[in-house]
Amino acid sequence: MTHPLIEQLTQARKAAQMTQADLAERAGLSRMTVQRLESGGLDPRLSTLSEMARVLGLEFQASARPAASEVTS
């Protein structure tokens, strides 16, 4: 299962009618990196996600927030 952020980047790539190779070239990545990322086989760096978002015309924002509390019975 891929992360929702990766799914969003994948959808944006497809909406822009870019191939994985197109995105990889424009972002300075290998096509294999994009393929592995989209298939959930790679844990990417923030800089990789940021560059992919930039190429796709998206603004990448990373933030930290408190984890959701666990419910106990």
mmCIF file of C-alpha atoms in Angstrom:
data_model
loop_
_atom_site.group_PDB
_atom_site.id
_atom_site.type_symbol
_atom_site.label_atom_id
_atom_site.label_comp_id
_atom_site.label_asym_id
_atom_site.label_seq_id
_atom_site.Cartn_x
_atom_site.Cartn_y
_atom_site.Cartn_z
ATOM 1 C CA MET A 1 0.000 0.000 0.000
ATOM 2 C CA THR A 2 1.351 3.374 -0.930
ATOM 3 C CA HIS A 3 1.205 6.528 1.159
ATOM 4 C CA PRO A 4 -1.589 9.027 0.294
ATOM 5 C CA LEU A 5 1.060 11.627 -0.618
ATOM 6 C CA ILE A 6 2.616 9.253 -3.166
ATOM 7 C CA GLU A 7 -0.841 8.510 -4.542
ATOM 8 C CA GLN A 8 -1.469 12.248 -4.925
ATOM 9 C CA LEU A 9 1.824 12.731 -6.792
ATOM 10 C CA THR A 10 1.026 9.742 -9.028
ATOM 11 C CA GLN A 11 -2.424 11.149 -9.838
ATOM 12 C CA ALA A 12 -0.912 14.556 -10.589
ATOM 13 C CA ARG A 13 1.646 12.945 -12.912
ATOM 14 C CA LYS A 14 -1.070 11.093 -14.789
ATOM 15 C CA ALA A 15 -3.295 14.197 -14.961
ATOM 16 C CA ALA A 16 -0.344 16.067 -16.492
ATOM 17 C CA GLN A 17 -0.061 13.225 -19.022
ATOM 18 C CA MET A 18 3.531 12.566 -17.993
ATOM 19 C CA THR A 19 5.149 9.178 -18.038
ATOM 20 C CA GLN A 20 7.294 8.032 -15.162
ATOM 21 C CA ALA A 21 10.295 8.626 -17.443
ATOM 22 C CA ASP A 22 9.144 12.212 -18.146
ATOM 23 C CA LEU A 23 8.803 12.997 -14.456
ATOM 24 C CA ALA A 24 12.101 11.329 -13.635
ATOM 25 C CA GLU A 25 13.987 13.315 -16.280
ATOM 26 C CA ARG A 26 12.489 16.653 -15.249
ATOM 27 C CA ALA A 27 13.087 15.970 -11.546
ATOM 28 C CA GLY A 28 16.634 14.670 -12.015
ATOM 29 C CA LEU A 29 15.738 11.150 -10.900
ATOM 30 C CA SER A 30 15.950 7.738 -12.496
ATOM 31 C CA ARG A 31 12.802 6.222 -13.962
ATOM 32 C CA MET A 32 13.348 3.270 -11.623
ATOM 33 C CA THR A 33 13.216 5.609 -8.614
ATOM 34 C CA VAL A 34 9.842 6.993 -9.717
ATOM 35 C CA GLN A 35 8.553 3.498 -10.483
ATOM 36 C CA ARG A 36 9.654 2.097 -7.113
ATOM 37 C CA LEU A 37 8.269 5.102 -5.270
ATOM 38 C CA GLU A 38 4.872 4.826 -6.962
ATOM 39 C CA SER A 39 4.695 1.077 -6.306
ATOM 40 C CA GLY A 40 5.481 1.498 -2.611
ATOM 41 C CA GLY A 41 8.899 -0.139 -2.876
ATOM 42 C CA LEU A 42 10.938 2.896 -1.867
ATOM 43 C CA ASP A 43 11.028 5.121 1.191
ATOM 44 C CA PRO A 44 11.791 8.506 -0.389
ATOM 45 C CA ARG A 45 13.676 11.480 0.924
ATOM 46 C CA LEU A 46 11.741 14.678 1.530
ATOM 47 C CA SER A 47 13.898 16.373 -1.103
ATOM 48 C CA THR A 48 12.795 13.777 -3.677
ATOM 49 C CA LEU A 49 9.113 14.335 -2.906
ATOM 50 C CA SER A 50 9.600 18.091 -2.961
ATOM 51 C CA GLU A 51 11.285 18.014 -6.363
ATOM 52 C CA MET A 52 8.621 15.748 -7.830
ATOM 53 C CA ALA A 53 5.915 18.084 -6.532
ATOM 54 C CA ARG A 54 7.713 21.108 -7.998
ATOM 55 C CA VAL A 55 7.907 19.469 -11.428
ATOM 56 C CA LEU A 56 4.192 18.664 -11.218
ATOM 57 C CA GLY A 57 3.314 22.257 -10.318
ATOM 58 C CA LEU A 58 2.430 21.411 -6.730
ATOM 59 C CA GLU A 59 3.557 23.051 -3.515
ATOM 60 C CA PHE A 60 5.099 20.543 -1.130
ATOM 61 C CA GLN A 61 4.653 21.241 2.572
ATOM 62 C CA ALA A 62 5.936 19.042 5.356
ATOM 63 C CA SER A 63 4.720 19.512 8.896
ATOM 64 C CA ALA A 64 4.864 17.652 12.166
ATOM 65 C CA ARG A 65 1.870 17.268 14.419
ATOM 66 C CA PRO A 66 1.058 15.254 17.519
ATOM 67 C CA ALA A 67 0.242 11.638 16.843
ATOM 68 C CA ALA A 68 -3.375 10.596 17.211
ATOM 69 C CA SER A 69 -4.150 9.278 20.676
ATOM 70 C CA GLU A 70 -4.733 5.584 20.973
ATOM 71 C CA VAL A 71 -8.152 4.559 22.232
ATOM 72 C CA THR A 72 -8.064 2.027 25.064
ATOM 73 C CA SER A 73 -10.936 -0.025 26.317
#
